[in-house]
XYZ file of C-alpha atoms in Angstrom:
588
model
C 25.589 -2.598 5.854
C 23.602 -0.096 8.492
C 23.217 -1.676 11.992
C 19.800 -1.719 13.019
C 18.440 0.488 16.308
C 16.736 -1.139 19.207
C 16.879 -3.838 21.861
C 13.947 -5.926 21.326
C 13.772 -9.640 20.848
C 13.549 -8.826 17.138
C 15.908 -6.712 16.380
C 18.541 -8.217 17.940
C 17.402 -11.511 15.958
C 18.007 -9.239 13.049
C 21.019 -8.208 13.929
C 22.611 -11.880 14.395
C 21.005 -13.418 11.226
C 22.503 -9.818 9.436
C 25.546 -10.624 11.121
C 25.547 -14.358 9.856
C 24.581 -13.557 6.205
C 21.242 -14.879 6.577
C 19.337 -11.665 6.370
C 19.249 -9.336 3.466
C 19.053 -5.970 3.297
C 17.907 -3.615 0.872
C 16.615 -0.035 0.001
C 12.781 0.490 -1.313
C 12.122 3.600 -3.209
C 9.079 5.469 -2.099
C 6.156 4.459 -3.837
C 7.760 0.999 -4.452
C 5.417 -2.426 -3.816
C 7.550 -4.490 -0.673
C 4.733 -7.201 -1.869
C 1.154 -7.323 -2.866
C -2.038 -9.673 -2.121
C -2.222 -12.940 -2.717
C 1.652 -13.345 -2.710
C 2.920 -16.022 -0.788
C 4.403 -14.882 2.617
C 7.946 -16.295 2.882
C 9.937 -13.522 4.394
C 9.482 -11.378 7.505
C 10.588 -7.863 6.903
C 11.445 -5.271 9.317
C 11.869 -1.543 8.813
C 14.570 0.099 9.445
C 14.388 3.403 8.208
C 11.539 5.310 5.706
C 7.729 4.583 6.345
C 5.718 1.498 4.800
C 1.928 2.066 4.288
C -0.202 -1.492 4.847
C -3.731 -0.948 1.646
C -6.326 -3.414 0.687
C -8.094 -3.400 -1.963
C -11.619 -2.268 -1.597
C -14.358 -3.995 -3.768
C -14.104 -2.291 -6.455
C -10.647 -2.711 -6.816
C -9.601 0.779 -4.905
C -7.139 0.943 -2.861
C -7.644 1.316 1.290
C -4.982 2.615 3.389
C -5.300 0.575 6.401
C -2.160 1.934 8.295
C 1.857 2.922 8.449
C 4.347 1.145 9.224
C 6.569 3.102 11.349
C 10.795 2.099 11.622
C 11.438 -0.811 14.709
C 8.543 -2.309 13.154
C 7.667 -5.971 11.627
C 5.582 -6.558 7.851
C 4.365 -9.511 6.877
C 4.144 -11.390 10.161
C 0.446 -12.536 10.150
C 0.216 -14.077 6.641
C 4.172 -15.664 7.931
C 2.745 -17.218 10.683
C -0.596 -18.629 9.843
C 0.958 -20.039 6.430
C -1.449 -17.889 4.222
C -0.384 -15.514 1.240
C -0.463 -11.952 2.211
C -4.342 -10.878 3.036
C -2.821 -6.915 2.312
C -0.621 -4.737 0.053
C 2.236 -3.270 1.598
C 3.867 -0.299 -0.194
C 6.861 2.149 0.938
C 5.441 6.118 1.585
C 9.096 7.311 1.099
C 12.523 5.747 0.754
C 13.035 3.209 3.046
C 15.510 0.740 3.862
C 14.453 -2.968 4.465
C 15.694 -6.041 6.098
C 14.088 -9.467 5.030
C 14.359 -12.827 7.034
C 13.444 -16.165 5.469
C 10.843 -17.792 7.061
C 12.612 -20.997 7.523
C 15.486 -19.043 9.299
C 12.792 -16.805 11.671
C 11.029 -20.545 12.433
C 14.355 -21.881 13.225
C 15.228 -18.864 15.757
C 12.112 -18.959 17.262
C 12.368 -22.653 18.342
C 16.218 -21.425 20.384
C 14.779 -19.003 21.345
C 10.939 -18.450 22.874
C 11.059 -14.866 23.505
C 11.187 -13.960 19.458
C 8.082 -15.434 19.274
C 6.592 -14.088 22.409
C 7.534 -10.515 21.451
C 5.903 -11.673 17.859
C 2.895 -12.573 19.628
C 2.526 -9.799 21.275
C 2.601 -7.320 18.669
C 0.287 -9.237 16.821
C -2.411 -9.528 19.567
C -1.892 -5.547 19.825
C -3.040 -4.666 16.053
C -5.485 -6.944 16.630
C -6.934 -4.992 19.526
C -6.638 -1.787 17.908
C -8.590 -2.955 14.819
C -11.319 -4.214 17.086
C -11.626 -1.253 19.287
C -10.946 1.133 16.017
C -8.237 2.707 17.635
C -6.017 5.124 15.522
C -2.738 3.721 16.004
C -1.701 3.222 12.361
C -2.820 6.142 11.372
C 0.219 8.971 9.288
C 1.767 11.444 11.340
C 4.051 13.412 8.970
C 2.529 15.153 6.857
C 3.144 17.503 4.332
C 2.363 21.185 2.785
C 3.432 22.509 -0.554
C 2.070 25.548 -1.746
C 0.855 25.650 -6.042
C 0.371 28.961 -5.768
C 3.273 31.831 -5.155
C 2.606 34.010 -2.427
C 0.392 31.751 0.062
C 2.400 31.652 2.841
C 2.211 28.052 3.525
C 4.311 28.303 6.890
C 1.388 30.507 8.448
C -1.124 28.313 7.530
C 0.749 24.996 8.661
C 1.538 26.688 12.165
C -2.403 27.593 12.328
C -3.247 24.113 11.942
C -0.394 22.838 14.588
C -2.101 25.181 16.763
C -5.424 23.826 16.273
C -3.803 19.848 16.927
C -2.285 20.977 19.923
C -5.377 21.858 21.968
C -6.469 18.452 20.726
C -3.761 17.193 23.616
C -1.085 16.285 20.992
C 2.486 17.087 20.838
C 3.093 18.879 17.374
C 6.761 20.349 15.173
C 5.730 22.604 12.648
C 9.211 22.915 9.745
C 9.953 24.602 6.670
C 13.027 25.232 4.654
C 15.349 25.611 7.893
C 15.706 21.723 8.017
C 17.095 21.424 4.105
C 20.036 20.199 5.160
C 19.562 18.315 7.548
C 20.779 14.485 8.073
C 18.161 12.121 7.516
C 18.473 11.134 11.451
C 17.427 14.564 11.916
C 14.482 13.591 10.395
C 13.996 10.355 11.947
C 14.337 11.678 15.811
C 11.956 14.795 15.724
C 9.381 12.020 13.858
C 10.117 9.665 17.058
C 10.048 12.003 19.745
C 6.648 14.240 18.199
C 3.380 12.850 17.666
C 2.693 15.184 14.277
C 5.159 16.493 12.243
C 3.969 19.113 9.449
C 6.490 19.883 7.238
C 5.829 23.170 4.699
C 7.371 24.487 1.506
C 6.954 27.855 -0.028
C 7.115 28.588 -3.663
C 10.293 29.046 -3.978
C 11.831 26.552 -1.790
C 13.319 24.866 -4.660
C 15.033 21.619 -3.601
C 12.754 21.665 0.038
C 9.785 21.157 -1.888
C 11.345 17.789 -3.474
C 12.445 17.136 0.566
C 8.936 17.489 1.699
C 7.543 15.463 -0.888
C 9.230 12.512 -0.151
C 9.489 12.350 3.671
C 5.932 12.444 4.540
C 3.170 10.050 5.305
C 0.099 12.054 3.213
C 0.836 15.334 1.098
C -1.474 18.353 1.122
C -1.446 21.045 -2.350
C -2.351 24.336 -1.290
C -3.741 26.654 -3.669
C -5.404 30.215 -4.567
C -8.936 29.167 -4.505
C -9.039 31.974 -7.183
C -6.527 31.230 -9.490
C -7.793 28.753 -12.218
C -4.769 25.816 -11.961
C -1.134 25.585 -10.181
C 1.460 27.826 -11.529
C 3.824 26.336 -9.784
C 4.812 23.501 -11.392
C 4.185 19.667 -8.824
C 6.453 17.638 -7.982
C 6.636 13.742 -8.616
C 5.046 13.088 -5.156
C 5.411 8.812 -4.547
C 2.377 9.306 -2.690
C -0.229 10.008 -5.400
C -0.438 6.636 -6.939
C -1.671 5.979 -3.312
C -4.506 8.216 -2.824
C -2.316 9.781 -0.258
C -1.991 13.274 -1.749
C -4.733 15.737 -1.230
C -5.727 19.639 -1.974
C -6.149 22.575 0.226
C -7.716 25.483 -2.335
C -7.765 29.072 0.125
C -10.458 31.269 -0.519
C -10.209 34.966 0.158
C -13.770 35.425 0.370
C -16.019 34.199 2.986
C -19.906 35.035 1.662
C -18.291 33.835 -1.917
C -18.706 30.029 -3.113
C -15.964 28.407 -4.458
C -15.960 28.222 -8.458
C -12.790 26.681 -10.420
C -11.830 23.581 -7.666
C -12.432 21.395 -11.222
C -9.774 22.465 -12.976
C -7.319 22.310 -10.016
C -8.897 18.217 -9.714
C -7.929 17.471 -13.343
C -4.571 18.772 -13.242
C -3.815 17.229 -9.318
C -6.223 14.723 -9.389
C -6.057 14.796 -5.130
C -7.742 12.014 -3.342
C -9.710 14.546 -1.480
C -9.977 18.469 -1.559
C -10.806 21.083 1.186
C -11.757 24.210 0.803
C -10.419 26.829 3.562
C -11.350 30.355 4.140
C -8.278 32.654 4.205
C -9.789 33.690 7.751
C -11.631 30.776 8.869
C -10.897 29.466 11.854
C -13.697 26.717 11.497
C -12.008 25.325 8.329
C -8.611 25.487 9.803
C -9.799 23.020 12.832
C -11.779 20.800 10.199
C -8.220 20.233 8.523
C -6.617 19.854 12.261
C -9.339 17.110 12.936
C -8.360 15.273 9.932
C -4.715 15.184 10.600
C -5.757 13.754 14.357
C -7.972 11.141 12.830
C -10.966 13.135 14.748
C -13.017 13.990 11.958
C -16.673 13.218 11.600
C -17.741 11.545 8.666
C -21.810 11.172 8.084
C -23.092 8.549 6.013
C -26.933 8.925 4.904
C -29.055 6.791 3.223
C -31.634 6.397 0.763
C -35.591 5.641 1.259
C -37.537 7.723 -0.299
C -39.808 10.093 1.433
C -38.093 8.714 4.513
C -35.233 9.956 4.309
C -36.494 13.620 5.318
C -35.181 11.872 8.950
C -31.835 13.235 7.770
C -32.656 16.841 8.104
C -33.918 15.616 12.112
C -30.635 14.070 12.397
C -28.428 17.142 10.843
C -30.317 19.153 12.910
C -29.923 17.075 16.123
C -25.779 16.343 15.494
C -25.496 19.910 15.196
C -27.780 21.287 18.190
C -25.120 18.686 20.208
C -21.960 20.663 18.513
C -20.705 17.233 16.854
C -18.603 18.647 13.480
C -19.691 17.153 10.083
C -16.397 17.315 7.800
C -17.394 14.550 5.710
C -20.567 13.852 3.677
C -21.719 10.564 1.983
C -25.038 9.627 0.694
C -26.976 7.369 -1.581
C -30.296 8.630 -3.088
C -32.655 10.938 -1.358
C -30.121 10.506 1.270
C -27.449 12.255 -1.401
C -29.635 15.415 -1.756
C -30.125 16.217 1.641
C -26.287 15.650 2.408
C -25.158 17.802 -0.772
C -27.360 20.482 0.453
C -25.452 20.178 3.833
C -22.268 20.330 1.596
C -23.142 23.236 -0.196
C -22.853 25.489 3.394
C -26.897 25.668 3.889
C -27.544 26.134 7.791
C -30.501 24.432 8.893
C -33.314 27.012 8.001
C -31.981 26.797 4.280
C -31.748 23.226 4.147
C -35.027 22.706 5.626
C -36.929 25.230 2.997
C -35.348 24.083 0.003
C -36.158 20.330 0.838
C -39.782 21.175 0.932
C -39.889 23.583 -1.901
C -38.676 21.003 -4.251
C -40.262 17.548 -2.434
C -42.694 18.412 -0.027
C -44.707 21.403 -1.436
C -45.741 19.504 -4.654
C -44.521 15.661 -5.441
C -41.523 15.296 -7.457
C -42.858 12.324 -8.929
C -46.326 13.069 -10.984
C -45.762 13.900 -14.253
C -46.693 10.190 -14.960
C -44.902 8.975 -18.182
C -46.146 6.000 -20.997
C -43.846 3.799 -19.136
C -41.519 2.894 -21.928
C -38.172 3.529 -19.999
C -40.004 4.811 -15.969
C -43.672 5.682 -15.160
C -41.960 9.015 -14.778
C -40.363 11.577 -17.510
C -37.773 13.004 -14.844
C -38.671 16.433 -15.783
C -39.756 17.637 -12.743
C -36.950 16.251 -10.637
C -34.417 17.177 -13.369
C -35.636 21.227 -13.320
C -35.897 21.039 -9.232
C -31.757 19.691 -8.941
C -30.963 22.396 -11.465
C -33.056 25.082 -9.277
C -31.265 24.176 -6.122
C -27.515 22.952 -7.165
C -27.396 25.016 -10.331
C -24.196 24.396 -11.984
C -22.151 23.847 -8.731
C -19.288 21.047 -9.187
C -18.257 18.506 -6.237
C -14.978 19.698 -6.204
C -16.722 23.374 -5.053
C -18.157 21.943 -1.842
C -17.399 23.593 1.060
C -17.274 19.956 2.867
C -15.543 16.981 0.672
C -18.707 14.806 -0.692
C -19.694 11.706 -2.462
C -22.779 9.642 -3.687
C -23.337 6.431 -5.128
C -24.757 5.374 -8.075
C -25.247 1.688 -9.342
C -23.588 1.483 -12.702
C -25.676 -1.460 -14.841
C -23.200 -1.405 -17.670
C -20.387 -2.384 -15.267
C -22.505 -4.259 -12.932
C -20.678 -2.542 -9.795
C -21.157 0.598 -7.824
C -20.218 4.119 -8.765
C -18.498 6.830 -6.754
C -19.416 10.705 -7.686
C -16.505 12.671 -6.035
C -16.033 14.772 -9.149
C -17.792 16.272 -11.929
C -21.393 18.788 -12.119
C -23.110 18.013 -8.805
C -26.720 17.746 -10.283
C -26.266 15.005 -12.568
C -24.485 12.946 -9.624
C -27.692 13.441 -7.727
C -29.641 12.730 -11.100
C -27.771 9.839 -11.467
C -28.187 8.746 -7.100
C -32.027 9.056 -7.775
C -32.961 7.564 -11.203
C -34.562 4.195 -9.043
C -35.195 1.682 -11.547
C -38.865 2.010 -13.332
C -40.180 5.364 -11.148
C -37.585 7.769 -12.679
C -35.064 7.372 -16.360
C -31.979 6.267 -15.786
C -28.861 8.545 -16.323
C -25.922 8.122 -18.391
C -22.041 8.879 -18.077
C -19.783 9.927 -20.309
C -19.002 6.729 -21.353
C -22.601 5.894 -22.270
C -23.174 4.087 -18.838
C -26.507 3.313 -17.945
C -26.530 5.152 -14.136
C -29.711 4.116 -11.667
C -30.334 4.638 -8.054
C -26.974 3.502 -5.627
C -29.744 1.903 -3.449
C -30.107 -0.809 -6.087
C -26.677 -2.002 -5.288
C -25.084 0.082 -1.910
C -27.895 1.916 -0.126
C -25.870 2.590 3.029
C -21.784 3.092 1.814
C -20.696 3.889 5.225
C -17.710 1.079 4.366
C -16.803 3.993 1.205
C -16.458 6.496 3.923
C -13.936 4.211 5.235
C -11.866 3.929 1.862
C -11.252 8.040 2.317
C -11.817 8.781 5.773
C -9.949 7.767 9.134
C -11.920 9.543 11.862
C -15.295 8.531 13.562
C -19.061 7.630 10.816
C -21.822 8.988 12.289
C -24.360 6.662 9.564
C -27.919 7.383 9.570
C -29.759 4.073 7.982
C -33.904 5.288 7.387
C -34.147 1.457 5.693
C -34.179 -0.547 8.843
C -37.325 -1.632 10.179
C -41.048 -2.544 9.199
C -41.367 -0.373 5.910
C -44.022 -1.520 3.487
C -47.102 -3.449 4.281
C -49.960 -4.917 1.973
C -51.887 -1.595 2.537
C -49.007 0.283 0.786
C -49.837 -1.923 -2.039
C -53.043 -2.465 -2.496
C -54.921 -2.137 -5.572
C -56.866 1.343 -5.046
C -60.816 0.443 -4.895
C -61.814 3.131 -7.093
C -59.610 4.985 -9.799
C -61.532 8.187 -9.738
C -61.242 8.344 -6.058
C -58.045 7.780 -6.357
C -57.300 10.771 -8.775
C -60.063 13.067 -6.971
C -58.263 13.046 -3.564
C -54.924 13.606 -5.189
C -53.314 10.590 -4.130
C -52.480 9.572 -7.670
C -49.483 12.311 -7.010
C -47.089 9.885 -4.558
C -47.146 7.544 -7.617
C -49.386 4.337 -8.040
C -48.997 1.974 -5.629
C -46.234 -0.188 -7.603
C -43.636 2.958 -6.666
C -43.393 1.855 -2.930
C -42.940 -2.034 -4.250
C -40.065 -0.571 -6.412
C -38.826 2.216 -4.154
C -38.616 -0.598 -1.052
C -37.151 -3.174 -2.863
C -34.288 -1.096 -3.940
C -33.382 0.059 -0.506
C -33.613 -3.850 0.943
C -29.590 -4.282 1.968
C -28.646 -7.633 2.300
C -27.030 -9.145 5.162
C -23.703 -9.056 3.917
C -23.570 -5.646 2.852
C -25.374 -4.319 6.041
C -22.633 -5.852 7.985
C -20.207 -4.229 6.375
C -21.583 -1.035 6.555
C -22.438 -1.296 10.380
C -18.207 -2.422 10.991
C -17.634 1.134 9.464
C -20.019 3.005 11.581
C -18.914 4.386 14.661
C -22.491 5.908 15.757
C -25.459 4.887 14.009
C -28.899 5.751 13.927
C -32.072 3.913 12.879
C -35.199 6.047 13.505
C -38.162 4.245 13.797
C -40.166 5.585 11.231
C -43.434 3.490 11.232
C -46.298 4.968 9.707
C -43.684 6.943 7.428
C -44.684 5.864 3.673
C -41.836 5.519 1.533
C -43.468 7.577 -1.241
C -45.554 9.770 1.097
C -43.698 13.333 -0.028
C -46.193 14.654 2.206
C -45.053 13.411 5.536
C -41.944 15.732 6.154
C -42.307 16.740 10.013
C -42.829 13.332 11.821
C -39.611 12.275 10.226
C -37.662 14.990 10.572
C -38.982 14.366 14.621
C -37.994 10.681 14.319
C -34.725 11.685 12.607
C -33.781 14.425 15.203
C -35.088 11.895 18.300
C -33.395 8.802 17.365
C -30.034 11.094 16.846
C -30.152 12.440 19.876
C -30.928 8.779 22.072
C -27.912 7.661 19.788
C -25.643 10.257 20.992
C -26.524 10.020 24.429
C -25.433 6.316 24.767
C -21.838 7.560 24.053
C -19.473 7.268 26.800
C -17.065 9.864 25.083
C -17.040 12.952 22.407
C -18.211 11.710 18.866
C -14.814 13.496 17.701
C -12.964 11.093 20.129
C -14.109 7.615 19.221
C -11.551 6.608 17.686
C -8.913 9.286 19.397
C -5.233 7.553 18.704
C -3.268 8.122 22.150
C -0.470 10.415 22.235
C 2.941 10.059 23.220
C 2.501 10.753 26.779
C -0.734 8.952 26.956
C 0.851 5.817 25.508
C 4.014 6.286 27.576
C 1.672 6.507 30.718
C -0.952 3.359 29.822
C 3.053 1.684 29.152
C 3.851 2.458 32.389
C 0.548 1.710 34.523
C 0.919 -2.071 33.066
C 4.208 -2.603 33.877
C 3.057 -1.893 37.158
């Protein structure tokens, strides 16, 4: 039986309950369950070599990653000392080998001997911290690179992105298929000693690839933007079932958008894809960001006309040079976000927002309400103007929006699929506009209905700071907004019978109304966020685009300057010599 490394309270109590027969040890394969939710906790386990990754599962039964566990380090201690099943889902990242204690055994050591506990205690009060303060701590830190495509030269493009981590202040190994056959303590000490390891495997690095694939924390595919699927065959990575694997297409041409990202989805099927220009140094930091847990995720909302704050707010985050590398959005919110996604600058965004909302409303070709008081047309031809037939997976930034699913009775995620029905689908508020449908006959309405402000989904895909901008806070509607008009002709003759009768802002507010529960939620998530006040800003007024773009772009900028440090560093994990030195400075 392996002896166990370290001098701690606890690994020494391994070591004489190992010694004694009382502790077991065994090996976990990667990708194996150590134990799941709900299970009672009646072990403590300790790692001795391999990773561990701690999930949850989200609310719609996802699962999200909450952190690794690294080797020296306890599982299961929480739940084993309050006496509750396990509140998470531990599963092992790669091979790992495993020593479990009874619980009756660790109570029994603890009471001979107080410093197991102490040390216990300790550790425990420490994750604690680091949740509350949404430090990075648990975050991966080996990470992988296997190239799908022959002739990409995955080396270069790992050592770029080292590169970029390193002027982030972090200490970084970049290896390929030198270190094949090396001993697996080789492994472990250069993972120790080296806050990010990026391992990368060629084409034809044969057993390497398999290597890579099974010592790493997260995965990354990279692939010839251009080429239609992987001809090199994947590997069995233990990571996928995870959500742990992701895609890196390269595309050779800057002015061209990407175009076949689907068909590389379906055959992958990556938890997240980025695109990266063969020369881009912009998308080669975005991917260094997201290795450092630095990268800015923004969340926008819905709220009708409102929601044209977003463009302020885009405009104001980027003026300050915070990076957006993440988009998520529900409604009105969606469309302005997947224009950001879709690699329109400012001017762009800005002119296609009011050619298709502002310049004429989106909502007057008034329908015998049967199904909506609209026919959809209008907004229908004005997504397929402006998104034409571009898929999600051909984003130049990852994106998602939410839909609420009636069928189901639960939310839906669009990461995939033709990006103009998603935002059909984001849209379709209940009684104003038709609903959609899915390919499994679905009824699809507006993700306002049921999560108007998902900054918490960010969270299931995202490690790095939420910049959420919430236009649904605040006094929105008053008795004006829905008054009975005095006279109907007057009413058609000024032209306000275009924002929609008066019964659209009772509909279009009460679908954005978050409750308590789920507002909480989303605010836990959000590292920055922004509530302009946009009084006097009718929900249905298409009209009213430049005082809340103004609010938007003001409110962003009074949010930003209450920060103490960088957006990009808010929830900046320490590094090895910053750890060593706060170690040191409290010892003192």
């Amino acid at each position: 039986m392996p002896d166990i490394p370290g001098t701690s309270a606890l690994t020494q109590l391994f070591q004489e309950e190992r010694s004694q027969g009382e502790a077991t040890w065994f090996s976990l394969p990667g990708g194996a369950t150590l134990f799941e939710t709900g299970e009672p906790a009646d072990h403590l386990y300790f790692l001795r070599t391999g990773r561990l990754g701690a999930f949850r599962r989200s609310e719609n039964g996802e699962l999200e990653f909450m952190g690794v566990i690294r080797p020296g380090e306890p599982a299961g201690e929480m739940s084993l000392i309050s006496g509750a099943p396990h509140s998470g889902t531990v599963i092992a990242l790669r091979d790992s080998e495993i020593f479990a204690l009874p619980s009756d055994v660790f109570f029994e050591a603890c009471e001979s001997d107080a410093h197991v506990m102490t040390e216990l205690a300790r550790l425990m009060i420490l994750r604690s911290r680091q949740a509350e303060t949404k430090a990075s701590i648990g975050e991966p830190s080996v990470f992988g690179f296997l190239a799908a495509s022959p002739g990409l030269q995955v080396r270069a493009i790992a050592d770029r992105i080292g590169r970029e981590i390193g002027k982030l202040g972090y200490s970084v190994k970049v290896v390929g298929a030198e270190a094949s056959q090396a001993s697996t303590g080789w492994f472990s000490e250069i993972e120790q000693r080296t806050d990010f390891v990026l391992y990368a495997a060629e084409a034809e690095d044969g057993g390497w690839r398999t290597v890579v694939g099974r010592q790493v924390d997260r995965l990354f595919w990279v692939g010839d933007g251009e080429a239609s699927s992987p001809s090199v065959p994947p590997i069995q990575a233990p990571l996928a079932a995870q959500g742990l694997v992701d895609l890196i297409l390269v595309q050779p041409r800057l002015r061209r958008a990407p175009r076949r990202s689907q068909a590389w989805v379906d055959v992958l099927r990556p938890a997240r894809v980025f695109q990266l220009h063969r020369d881009g140094a912009a998308d080669v930091k975005r991917i260094a960001r997201v290795i450092a847990g630095q990268s800015v995720g923004l969340v926008l909302s819905g709220g009708g006309a409102r929601a044209y704050a977003h463009v302020g707010a885009i405009k104001a985050l980027q003026e300050r040079g915070v990076p957006i590398d993440f988009v998520g959005g529900v409604s009105m919110g969606a469309i302005i976000g997947a224009g950001l996604a879709m690699g329109w600058d400012e001017p762009e965004l800005e002119a296609r927002i009011r050619d298709a909302f502002v310049a004429t409303s989106p909502l007057d070709d008034i329908a015998l309400p049967l199904l909506a008081m609209t026919r959809g047309d209008k907004v229908r031809e004005r997504l397929a103007k402006h998104f034409g037939d571009t898929q999600i997976s051909d984003l130049w930034l990852p994106f998602f929006c939410v839909s609420s699913n009636l069928t189901t009775g639960s939310y839906e995620i669009h990461k995939s699929g033709l990006l103009r029905e998603a935002l059909r689908a984001t849209i379709s508020l209940p009684g104003v506009l038709p609903p959609a449908t899915n390919a499994e006959d679905n009824v699809l309405v507006d993700g306002a209905v049921m999560k108007n402000f998902p900054a918490d989904l960010m969270r299931l895909s995202h490690l790095g700071p939420i910049v959420g901008v919430d236009v649904s806070r605040g006094r929105s509607i008053t008795a004006d907004d829905v008054a009975r008009p005095e006279s109907v002709w007057r009413w058609i003759r000024t032209g306000d019978w275009r924002k929609g009768p008066p019964i659209v802002s009772l509909l279009m507010r009460a679908a954005t109304v978050s409750t308590g529960r789920d507002l909480a939620a989303a605010r836990e998530a959000t590292d920055v966020l922004v509530t302009p006040d946009l009084t006097g800003v009718e929900i249905r007024d298409w009209s009213a685009f430049e005082p809340a773009v103004e609010a938007g772009y003001r409110a962003t900028l009074e949010a930003l300057d209450k920060l103490k440090h960088p957006v990009t560093e808010l929830r900046r994990r320490p590094s090895m010599h910053e750890s060593e030195a706060i170690e040191t400075k409290a010892a003192q």
